[in-house]
Structure formats: structure tokens, C-alpha cells
Short mmCIF file of C-alpha atoms in Angstrom, two decimals:
data_model
loop_
_atom_site.label_atom_id
_atom_site.label_comp_id
_atom_site.label_asym_id
_atom_site.label_seq_id
_atom_site.Cartn_x
_atom_site.Cartn_y
_atom_site.Cartn_z
CA MET A 288 57.53 -32.53 -133.54
CA ARG A 289 60.11 -30.06 -132.57
CA ARG A 290 59.54 -26.73 -130.56
CA THR A 291 61.33 -23.99 -131.26
CA PRO A 292 61.85 -21.19 -128.45
CA LEU A 293 59.59 -19.01 -129.71
CA ALA A 294 56.55 -21.89 -130.02
CA VAL A 295 57.67 -22.81 -126.26
CA ALA A 296 57.53 -19.23 -124.92
CA ALA A 297 54.13 -18.84 -127.00
CA LEU A 298 52.69 -22.10 -124.99
CA ALA A 299 53.82 -20.62 -121.90
CA ALA A 300 52.06 -17.53 -122.18
CA PHE A 301 48.92 -19.52 -123.28
CA LEU A 302 48.87 -21.89 -120.23
CA ALA A 303 49.46 -18.69 -117.76
CA SER A 304 46.50 -16.91 -119.23
CA THR A 305 44.46 -20.03 -118.74
CA ALA A 306 45.48 -20.89 -115.17
CA THR A 307 43.52 -19.90 -112.30
CA ALA A 308 45.57 -17.27 -110.52
CA ALA A 309 46.42 -18.15 -106.78
CA PRO A 310 44.62 -16.24 -104.33
CA GLN A 311 46.64 -12.94 -102.80
CA ALA A 312 46.93 -12.87 -98.87
CA GLN A 313 44.64 -10.00 -97.60
CA PRO A 314 45.71 -7.87 -94.77
CA ALA A 315 43.80 -8.48 -91.97
CA PRO A 316 41.12 -5.82 -91.04
CA GLN A 317 41.92 -3.29 -88.26
CA PRO A 318 39.70 -3.18 -85.32
CA ALA A 319 37.71 0.10 -85.39
CA LEU A 320 39.20 2.96 -83.01
CA ALA A 321 37.32 3.37 -80.02
CA ARG A 322 35.38 6.71 -79.69
CA VAL A 323 36.42 8.88 -76.91
CA VAL A 324 34.93 12.35 -75.98
CA ILE A 325 37.11 14.80 -74.15
CA LEU A 326 35.30 16.96 -71.61
CA ALA A 327 37.69 20.05 -70.75
CA THR A 328 37.07 21.99 -67.84
CA GLY A 329 40.36 24.28 -67.43
CA GLY A 330 43.22 23.69 -64.99
CA THR A 331 47.07 23.90 -65.00
CA ILE A 332 46.93 21.38 -68.23
CA ALA A 333 45.00 23.94 -70.00
CA GLY A 334 47.28 26.68 -68.48
CA VAL A 335 49.74 29.22 -70.12
CA GLN A 336 52.60 31.42 -68.75
CA PRO A 337 52.39 35.36 -69.31
CA LYS A 338 56.33 34.97 -69.82
CA GLU A 339 58.92 31.99 -70.34
CA GLY A 340 60.16 30.86 -66.98
CA GLU A 341 57.88 32.72 -64.77
CA ALA A 342 56.28 30.51 -61.90
CA GLY A 343 52.72 32.17 -62.43
CA TYR A 344 50.41 30.93 -64.96
CA GLN A 345 46.85 31.47 -66.35
CA SER A 346 44.61 28.43 -65.90
CA GLY A 347 42.13 27.07 -68.22
CA ALA A 348 43.42 29.40 -71.55
CA VAL A 349 44.20 26.56 -73.88
CA SER A 350 41.08 25.02 -75.78
CA VAL A 351 40.69 21.28 -75.80
CA GLU A 352 41.71 21.30 -79.67
CA SER A 353 45.22 22.52 -78.65
CA LEU A 354 45.46 20.02 -76.08
CA VAL A 355 44.92 17.38 -78.28
CA ALA A 356 47.30 19.07 -81.10
CA ALA A 357 50.12 18.85 -78.30
CA ALA A 358 50.04 15.04 -77.71
CA PRO A 359 51.20 13.50 -80.73
CA GLY A 360 49.73 10.24 -81.34
CA LEU A 361 46.27 10.47 -79.90
CA GLU A 362 44.51 9.87 -83.36
CA LYS A 363 46.07 6.41 -83.09
CA LEU A 364 44.22 5.74 -79.95
CA ALA A 365 41.09 6.72 -80.70
CA ALA A 366 38.41 8.65 -82.57
CA ILE A 367 38.15 11.72 -80.42
CA GLU A 368 35.66 14.40 -80.12
CA GLY A 369 36.07 17.53 -77.76
CA GLU A 370 33.88 19.53 -75.78
CA GLN A 371 34.65 22.75 -73.52
CA ILE A 372 32.43 22.33 -70.44
CA ALA A 373 34.46 25.13 -68.44
CA SER A 374 37.55 27.05 -68.48
CA ILE A 375 38.54 27.40 -65.03
CA GLY A 376 41.26 26.67 -62.50
CA SER A 377 39.79 23.70 -60.30
CA GLN A 378 40.15 26.12 -57.23
CA ASP A 379 37.10 27.64 -58.63
CA MET A 380 35.17 24.46 -58.99
CA ASN A 381 31.46 24.65 -58.38
CA ASP A 382 28.11 22.91 -58.35
CA PHE A 383 27.19 24.58 -61.18
CA VAL A 384 30.07 23.10 -63.31
CA TRP A 385 29.79 19.61 -61.21
CA ILE A 386 26.33 19.22 -62.38
CA LYS A 387 26.58 20.41 -65.86
CA LEU A 388 29.85 17.88 -66.26
CA ALA A 389 27.78 15.05 -64.82
CA ARG A 390 24.68 15.80 -66.86
CA ARG A 391 26.75 15.77 -69.89
CA ALA A 392 29.14 12.74 -69.12
CA ALA A 393 25.80 10.54 -68.49
CA GLU A 394 23.90 11.71 -71.59
CA LEU A 395 27.63 10.85 -73.52
CA LEU A 396 27.71 7.31 -72.04
CA ALA A 397 24.29 6.52 -72.87
CA SER A 398 25.01 6.51 -76.38
CA PRO A 399 26.14 3.58 -78.24
CA ASP A 400 28.35 5.85 -80.43
CA VAL A 401 30.60 6.70 -77.40
CA ASP A 402 33.16 4.18 -75.67
CA GLY A 403 34.85 6.13 -73.19
CA ILE A 404 35.27 9.95 -71.46
CA VAL A 405 38.17 11.87 -70.65
CA VAL A 406 37.78 14.93 -68.46
CA THR A 407 40.67 17.56 -68.41
CA HIS A 408 40.82 19.28 -65.04
CA GLY A 409 43.08 21.35 -62.62
CA THR A 410 44.66 19.03 -59.97
CA ASP A 411 43.61 21.13 -56.81
CA THR A 412 40.21 19.69 -56.65
CA LEU A 413 40.47 16.79 -59.35
CA GLU A 414 39.89 14.09 -56.42
CA GLU A 415 36.75 15.75 -55.39
CA THR A 416 35.25 16.06 -58.72
CA ALA A 417 36.66 12.42 -59.58
CA TYR A 418 34.97 11.24 -56.69
CA PHE A 419 31.62 13.11 -57.07
CA LEU A 420 31.23 11.61 -60.72
CA HIS A 421 32.10 8.23 -59.45
CA LEU A 422 29.30 8.49 -56.88
CA VAL A 423 26.72 9.82 -59.77
CA LEU A 424 27.38 8.31 -63.09
CA LYS A 425 25.92 4.65 -63.72
CA SER A 426 27.91 3.13 -66.57
CA ASP A 427 30.88 0.56 -67.26
CA LYS A 428 32.08 2.53 -69.75
CA PRO A 429 35.34 4.34 -68.78
CA VAL A 430 35.67 7.74 -67.15
CA VAL A 431 39.09 9.22 -66.91
CA LEU A 432 40.24 12.46 -64.97
CA VAL A 433 43.52 13.90 -65.95
CA GLY A 434 45.36 16.85 -65.07
CA SER A 435 48.86 18.36 -64.98
CA MET A 436 51.11 20.14 -62.37
CA ARG A 437 52.82 22.25 -65.16
CA PRO A 438 51.02 24.53 -67.46
CA SER A 439 51.14 23.57 -71.36
CA THR A 440 53.84 26.15 -72.13
CA GLU A 441 56.23 25.30 -69.56
CA LEU A 442 59.24 23.39 -70.24
CA SER A 443 58.96 19.49 -69.42
CA ALA A 444 55.27 20.16 -69.11
CA GLU A 445 53.58 16.74 -68.17
CA GLY A 446 50.06 17.39 -69.66
CA PRO A 447 50.49 15.72 -73.13
CA SER A 448 52.04 12.60 -71.55
CA ASN A 449 49.23 12.39 -68.85
CA LEU A 450 46.44 12.81 -71.81
CA TYR A 451 48.08 10.20 -73.81
CA ASN A 452 48.10 7.76 -71.25
CA ALA A 453 44.64 8.98 -70.23
CA MET A 454 43.13 8.57 -73.89
CA SER A 455 45.15 4.83 -73.55
CA VAL A 456 42.87 3.84 -70.56
CA ALA A 457 40.03 5.26 -71.69
CA ALA A 458 39.90 3.58 -75.14
CA SER A 459 40.54 0.28 -73.52
CA PRO A 460 37.79 -2.23 -73.13
CA GLU A 461 39.94 -3.48 -69.87
CA ALA A 462 39.07 -0.12 -68.16
CA ARG A 463 35.33 -0.91 -68.45
CA GLY A 464 33.33 -1.60 -65.15
CA ARG A 465 36.40 0.08 -62.82
CA GLY A 466 34.64 2.99 -62.02
CA VAL A 467 35.96 6.63 -62.41
CA LEU A 468 39.89 6.68 -62.86
CA VAL A 469 42.42 9.24 -62.62
CA VAL A 470 45.52 9.09 -64.97
CA ALA A 471 48.53 10.96 -63.72
CA ASN A 472 52.50 10.47 -63.96
CA ASP A 473 52.18 6.97 -65.45
CA THR A 474 49.71 6.05 -62.70
CA VAL A 475 46.13 4.98 -62.61
CA HIS A 476 44.32 5.75 -59.39
CA ALA A 477 40.56 4.98 -58.30
CA ALA A 478 38.42 8.01 -57.84
CA ARG A 479 38.02 6.83 -54.51
CA ALA A 480 41.41 6.07 -53.23
CA LEU A 481 43.73 8.91 -54.73
CA GLN A 482 44.59 12.24 -52.82
CA LYS A 483 46.58 15.16 -53.79
CA THR A 484 49.78 15.21 -51.52
CA ASN A 485 52.26 17.68 -52.80
CA THR A 486 51.93 21.53 -53.56
CA THR A 487 54.11 21.12 -57.10
CA SER A 488 55.51 17.67 -57.88
CA VAL A 489 54.30 15.80 -60.93
CA GLN A 490 54.10 12.83 -58.70
CA THR A 491 51.48 14.46 -56.48
CA PHE A 492 48.78 11.86 -56.53
CA ILE A 493 49.03 8.94 -54.25
CA SER A 494 46.58 6.16 -53.37
CA VAL A 495 47.56 6.30 -49.48
CA ASN A 496 45.64 3.38 -48.17
CA ARG A 497 44.81 1.26 -51.11
CA GLY A 498 47.38 1.65 -53.72
CA PRO A 499 47.27 2.65 -57.38
CA ALA A 500 45.20 0.71 -59.70
CA ALA A 501 47.24 0.31 -62.63
CA GLU A 502 50.48 1.71 -64.58
CA ALA A 503 49.92 3.19 -67.85
CA LEU A 504 53.08 3.90 -69.89
CA LYS A 505 52.99 4.94 -73.27
CA GLY A 506 53.56 2.24 -75.96
CA THR A 507 52.74 -0.59 -73.53
CA LYS A 508 49.64 -2.38 -72.38
CA THR A 509 48.19 -1.02 -69.21
CA HIS A 510 49.30 -3.25 -66.25
CA TRP A 511 46.37 -3.46 -63.56
CA PHE A 512 47.01 -4.19 -60.06
CA LEU A 513 43.30 -4.28 -58.79
CA PRO A 514 40.77 -6.35 -60.11
CA PRO A 515 37.40 -4.09 -61.39
CA ALA A 516 35.28 -5.00 -58.53
CA ALA A 517 37.90 -3.04 -56.41
CA THR A 518 36.99 -0.01 -57.81
CA ALA A 519 33.65 -0.92 -59.60
CA PRO A 520 31.28 2.14 -60.61
CA LYS A 521 28.82 2.94 -57.82
CA GLY A 522 26.08 5.37 -59.22
CA THR A 523 24.72 5.68 -56.19
CA PHE A 524 23.05 8.85 -56.37
CA SER A 525 20.90 10.96 -58.85
CA ILE A 526 21.28 14.60 -59.51
CA ALA A 527 18.00 14.57 -61.45
CA GLY A 528 16.21 18.03 -60.76
CA LEU A 529 19.03 19.28 -58.44
CA ASP A 530 21.00 22.64 -59.47
CA ALA A 531 22.93 22.55 -56.08
CA LEU A 532 24.09 20.24 -53.15
CA PRO A 533 23.43 20.65 -49.52
CA ARG A 534 25.93 22.77 -47.65
CA VAL A 535 28.48 21.06 -45.75
CA ASP A 536 31.38 22.80 -43.93
CA VAL A 537 34.39 21.43 -43.04
CA VAL A 538 36.04 22.51 -39.56
CA TYR A 539 39.42 22.02 -38.53
CA ALA A 540 40.84 20.70 -35.30
CA HIS A 541 43.98 22.22 -34.03
CA GLU A 542 45.53 22.98 -30.75
CA ASN A 543 43.38 25.07 -28.50
CA ALA A 544 40.39 24.87 -30.90
CA ASP A 545 36.95 26.08 -29.82
CA GLY A 546 33.49 25.68 -31.05
CA VAL A 547 33.30 29.17 -32.95
CA PRO A 548 34.13 27.61 -36.73
CA VAL A 549 31.16 24.62 -35.76
CA LYS A 550 28.67 27.61 -34.52
CA ALA A 551 29.45 29.51 -37.61
CA ALA A 552 29.00 26.93 -39.89
CA VAL A 553 25.36 26.23 -38.29
CA ALA A 554 24.51 29.62 -38.29
CA ALA A 555 25.47 29.78 -42.19
CA GLY A 556 23.11 27.21 -42.67
CA ALA A 557 25.14 24.09 -42.97
CA LYS A 558 23.23 20.83 -43.14
CA GLY A 559 26.26 18.83 -42.46
CA ILE A 560 29.58 19.46 -40.97
CA VAL A 561 32.77 17.32 -41.41
CA LEU A 562 35.64 17.41 -38.71
CA ALA A 563 39.16 17.34 -40.08
CA GLY A 564 40.10 15.93 -36.76
CA VAL A 565 43.50 15.35 -35.10
CA GLY A 566 44.76 11.75 -34.99
CA ASP A 567 41.91 9.38 -35.11
CA GLY A 568 39.37 11.96 -35.80
CA ASN A 569 39.45 13.61 -32.51
CA ALA A 570 39.01 17.62 -31.17
CA THR A 571 39.23 19.41 -28.18
CA LYS A 572 36.39 19.13 -25.80
CA GLU A 573 35.24 22.50 -26.44
CA MET A 574 34.95 21.66 -30.21
CA VAL A 575 33.29 18.24 -29.46
CA ASP A 576 30.73 19.72 -27.45
CA ALA A 577 29.92 22.36 -30.21
CA LEU A 578 29.66 19.34 -32.53
CA ALA A 579 27.49 17.32 -30.19
CA GLU A 580 25.38 20.63 -30.05
CA ALA A 581 25.22 20.56 -33.77
CA ALA A 582 24.13 17.13 -34.20
CA LYS A 583 21.27 17.66 -31.84
CA ALA A 584 20.00 20.53 -33.80
CA GLY A 585 19.79 18.15 -36.81
CA VAL A 586 23.12 19.09 -38.42
CA VAL A 587 24.95 15.62 -39.75
CA VAL A 588 28.24 15.41 -38.30
CA VAL A 589 31.30 13.27 -40.18
CA ARG A 590 34.44 12.92 -38.33
CA SER A 591 37.33 12.61 -40.39
CA THR A 592 41.02 13.34 -39.85
CA ARG A 593 43.56 16.04 -40.95
CA VAL A 594 46.19 13.06 -40.96
CA GLY A 595 46.98 12.17 -44.75
CA SER A 596 46.52 8.25 -44.16
CA GLY A 597 44.42 5.66 -42.33
CA VAL A 598 40.99 4.91 -41.05
CA VAL A 599 38.41 6.85 -38.73
CA ARG A 600 36.25 3.93 -37.30
CA ARG A 601 33.52 4.38 -35.07
CA ASN A 602 33.68 4.82 -31.19
CA ILE A 603 37.47 4.46 -30.71
CA GLU A 604 38.31 7.84 -29.39
CA VAL A 605 34.91 9.49 -29.63
CA ASN A 606 31.73 7.66 -28.54
CA ASP A 607 29.88 8.17 -31.91
CA ASP A 608 26.80 6.24 -30.49
CA LYS A 609 26.47 8.74 -27.68
CA LEU A 610 26.92 11.65 -29.65
CA GLY A 611 25.41 10.93 -32.86
CA PHE A 612 28.24 11.20 -35.19
CA VAL A 613 29.27 9.18 -38.35
CA ALA A 614 32.74 7.97 -38.77
CA ALA A 615 34.39 8.66 -42.29
CA LEU A 616 36.37 5.64 -42.29
CA GLU A 617 39.01 5.91 -44.68
CA LEU A 618 37.70 9.11 -46.44
CA ASN A 619 39.85 12.35 -45.99
CA PRO A 620 37.57 15.45 -45.21
CA GLN A 621 37.12 16.82 -48.53
CA LYS A 622 36.08 13.57 -49.95
CA ALA A 623 33.82 12.94 -46.83
CA ARG A 624 32.20 16.10 -47.42
CA VAL A 625 31.29 15.11 -51.27
CA LEU A 626 29.90 12.28 -50.09
CA LEU A 627 28.05 13.49 -47.16
CA ARG A 628 26.59 16.57 -49.58
CA LEU A 629 24.98 13.71 -51.79
CA ALA A 630 23.75 11.72 -48.80
CA LEU A 631 21.87 14.54 -47.59
CA THR A 632 19.80 14.62 -50.49
CA LYS A 633 18.62 11.08 -49.60
CA THR A 634 18.49 11.13 -46.00
CA LYS A 635 19.37 13.09 -42.75
CA ASP A 636 19.00 9.88 -40.77
CA VAL A 637 22.34 9.23 -38.93
CA LYS A 638 22.49 5.47 -39.08
CA ASP A 639 21.64 5.94 -42.84
CA VAL A 640 24.47 8.23 -43.39
CA GLN A 641 26.91 5.70 -41.77
CA ARG A 642 25.86 3.03 -43.79
CA ILE A 643 26.07 5.15 -47.07
CA PHE A 644 29.73 5.81 -45.78
CA GLU A 645 30.45 2.41 -45.60
CA GLU A 646 28.92 1.29 -48.66
CA ASN A 647 30.72 4.03 -50.53
#
């Protein structure tokens, strides 16, 4: 039988209608975004200039919502929530805000609905807050502090870029188990290692003795230099029931220094004193004698150095065993003060405090 073109077309249509359709390729499911909470405390990153071009600015004037809006692309990195813990310049950071921040961070980290935390903070005392959180938070989840040297309204403000990189690190599974971190100027630092080294430069944070933990560049995978064990979270101390920490003062050694600052600290009720010593944590005989008297009276004395790098070891230039002092090792005076304040919530025994410095 001869088929006409119409019959052939009809047959083809029938066969097509009865054939099993070939399965269509389905797009791969997108992984769920990490859930990251921003805890804002103020600082230059949230600062505004009264007038364009002026050097001065008001810290902590911008809300967490405005910070997020100023960093395009954050919504692609994580599902973000924000909370305002404080709105202060970090020169005004205090125990009340520290404890409030640490407790809220601990609550969030304990939640299965939170994968990481970013803390926005002024740069002046950022290294102290980072180290404090490193010592009191017990979680493998990323906690990342971030700040900026230029206010949000200044030309070429680096805050949005820093926040983007901080969010990228906080949302990364590779950042787990690395302790509290700080992100600034495309660099990731361990809380224990970094220090502020310049009054105005965006490259102010440097990990002098140990080097940075990683490099974080927008659009690229974070490149880690240090293994997780090198910066692992401590969570050595509990702040349960605390409203404030023991008073610890820092005294500064210099040419012709006497014992007046030491005696003033003792009279003010200091439970501990950190010496920002010359060289390897040393001071004039008059100041060392005053520190020794304070130690005899039960004040815990820790020797650190005003020098920007290096390690203050026991019994090198000062006989710590004889005088009852503690050596700060690689901690600068401001971080030695943080650790000593927490150590004093556990013990006043000098040997125990020295062990705490060696382990934290």
C-alpha cells in the first residue's frame, strides 16, 4: 500500500504520542546557605563623617542593617540575621559589653540553626575582645571579628570589603575548629596572634610572631596557611555568674621610672599588674622593687614588653622564681591583661597562673 505524505505524517505523530519521553536532565540541587548572625558593637566600621572630607567621625552611628546593605553580595554567601549588641567606639569597650556579647554568642553557637557568627567591632580594642572571646567561647563554629580603619561614609572605606570577606570565612566549613578569627584587609588572623600596629593604615593588623592564619580575597576560596590545631578554640574560662572581671592594671616602664604607678595600682584595688617592660620585660630597679612588694602582698604580677614582637621568657633578665612573677611569653601587655583577668577568676597561685599563660 502506498502511503501519502499526509498518512506518513499522521503515523509519525501517533508514534511520537505513544513513545516514552526521554528523561530531562535536572539541575543539581543548590546547597543550603550557611546561617550566620552578625553581632554589631559599633566602631569605625559603623562610623559616619559629619562632613565629607573631614578626618573626624562618629563611631557606631550606622545600624547593622545598613552595614549589610553596603556590602553587595552578602546574601549569596549566607542567610544573614543581625543583632545590635552595642553602638560604641571600641575605646569605650567595657566588661558589661564583653560579657553581654560573649553570652549572646554562646547562646547562638549552641543553636543548631546557627552556623557561624560575625562580630563588627572598632579596631582600637578589637584584639582584646577577640582574645577574650577566644578564651571564653566553647564551640567549633566560626566566630569572626571584623572592623575597619575608615568610617562607612569615607571615600574608599574598606568596611564593606572586610565585612564581605568576614562573612565568607564565617560561612565556610573550613573555618570550623580554628578558634576566634579576625578578618581585615584580605587577611585572616588568629585572635591570639594579631595586634594593631598602625594608627591609620588599613594594614594595621599584623600577626607579628606567628604570621597570618589565611588569605581571604573576594571571589576566591580562602587559602589557609595554618592548620586548625594551631589556632584551635580554647574556651578555657567560664563567665557564668560574672558581671565584671577582676581589676588588672598595666604599668609602663621607661627611663627613670619609679614605683609610683605600681603603688597607685595596688591602692586602687588591682588584683593583678601587667608590666609593659622595656626589652625583655624589664624595668628600673625602683619599679621592679615596687612590683616585688606588690607580689608579696598577693597581687599577681605579669611581665610583658612594650616592644612590638618577641617572647618574654622566665628568669632571663629578671629572676621570676625569686620575685614571684609570671612571664607573659608572647602576649603583649593588653592581651596579657585579658588572660590575667580571666585567670584570676580561677586562681591567685603564681605557678598556676604561669601554667595558664603557657597553655592559652
